[in-house]
Coordinates of C-alpha atoms in Angstrom, one line a residue:
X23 CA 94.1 90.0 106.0
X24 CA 95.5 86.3 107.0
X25 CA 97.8 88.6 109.7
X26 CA 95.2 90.2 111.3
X27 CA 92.7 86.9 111.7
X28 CA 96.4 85.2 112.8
X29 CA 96.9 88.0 115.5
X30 CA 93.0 88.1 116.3
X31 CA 92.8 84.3 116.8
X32 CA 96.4 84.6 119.0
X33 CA 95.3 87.6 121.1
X34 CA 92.1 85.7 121.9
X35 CA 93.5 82.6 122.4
X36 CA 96.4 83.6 124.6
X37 CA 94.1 86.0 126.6
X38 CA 91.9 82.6 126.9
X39 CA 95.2 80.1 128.5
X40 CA 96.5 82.9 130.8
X41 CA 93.6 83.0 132.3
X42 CA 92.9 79.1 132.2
X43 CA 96.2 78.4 132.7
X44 CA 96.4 75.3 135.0
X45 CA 99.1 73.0 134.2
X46 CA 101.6 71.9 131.7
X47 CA 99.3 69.9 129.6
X48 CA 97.3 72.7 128.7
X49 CA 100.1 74.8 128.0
X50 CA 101.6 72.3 125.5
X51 CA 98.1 71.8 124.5
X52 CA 97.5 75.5 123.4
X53 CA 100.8 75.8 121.6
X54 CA 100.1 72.9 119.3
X55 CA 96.8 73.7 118.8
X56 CA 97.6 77.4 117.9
X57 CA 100.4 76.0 115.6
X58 CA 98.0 74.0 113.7
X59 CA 95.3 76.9 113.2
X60 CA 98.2 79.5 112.1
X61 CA 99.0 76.6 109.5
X62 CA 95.2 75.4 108.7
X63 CA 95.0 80.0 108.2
X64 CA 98.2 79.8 105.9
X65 CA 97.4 76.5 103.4
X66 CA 93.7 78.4 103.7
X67 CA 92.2 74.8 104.7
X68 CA 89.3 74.9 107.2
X69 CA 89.4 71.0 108.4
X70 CA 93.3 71.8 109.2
X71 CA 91.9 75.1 111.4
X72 CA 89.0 73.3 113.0
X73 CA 91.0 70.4 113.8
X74 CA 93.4 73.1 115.5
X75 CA 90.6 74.2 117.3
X76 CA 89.5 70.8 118.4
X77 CA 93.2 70.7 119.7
X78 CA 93.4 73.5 122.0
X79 CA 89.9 72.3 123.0
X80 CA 90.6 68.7 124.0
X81 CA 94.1 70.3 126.2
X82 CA 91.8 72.6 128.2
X83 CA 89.6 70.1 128.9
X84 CA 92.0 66.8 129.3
X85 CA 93.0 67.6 133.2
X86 CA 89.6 67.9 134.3
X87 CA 88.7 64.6 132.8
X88 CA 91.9 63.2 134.0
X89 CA 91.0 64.2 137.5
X90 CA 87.4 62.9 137.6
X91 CA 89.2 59.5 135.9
X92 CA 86.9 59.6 132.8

């Protein structure tokens, strides 16, 4: 079951940065962040997933705010 959720949460996730997919940043971003939820989905520990999420979340949205000089 922990494969499946792994390859759901990668298929959706990597469908979401090639499509996104804007810079270097993001890329690095996405890795690390999908790193983290495959590990948070391994130990089975949800704040280790979510902050994996929060991750991937921040990279996607770090050039924009880096652009508007926030």
């Amino acid at each position: 079951m922990l494969i499946i959720i792994s390859f759901l949460v990668l298929a959706v996730l990597g469908g979401f940065i090639i499509i996104k997919a804007s810079g270097i940043i993001i890329f690095i971003g996405f890795l690390f962040g999908l790193a983290v939820i495959h590990l948070g989905i391994w130990k089975k520990n949800v704040l280790v997933t979510i902050l994996g999420v929060v991750i991937m979340v921040v990279s996607f949205l770090l050039p924009g705010l880096m652009f508007f000089n926030y």
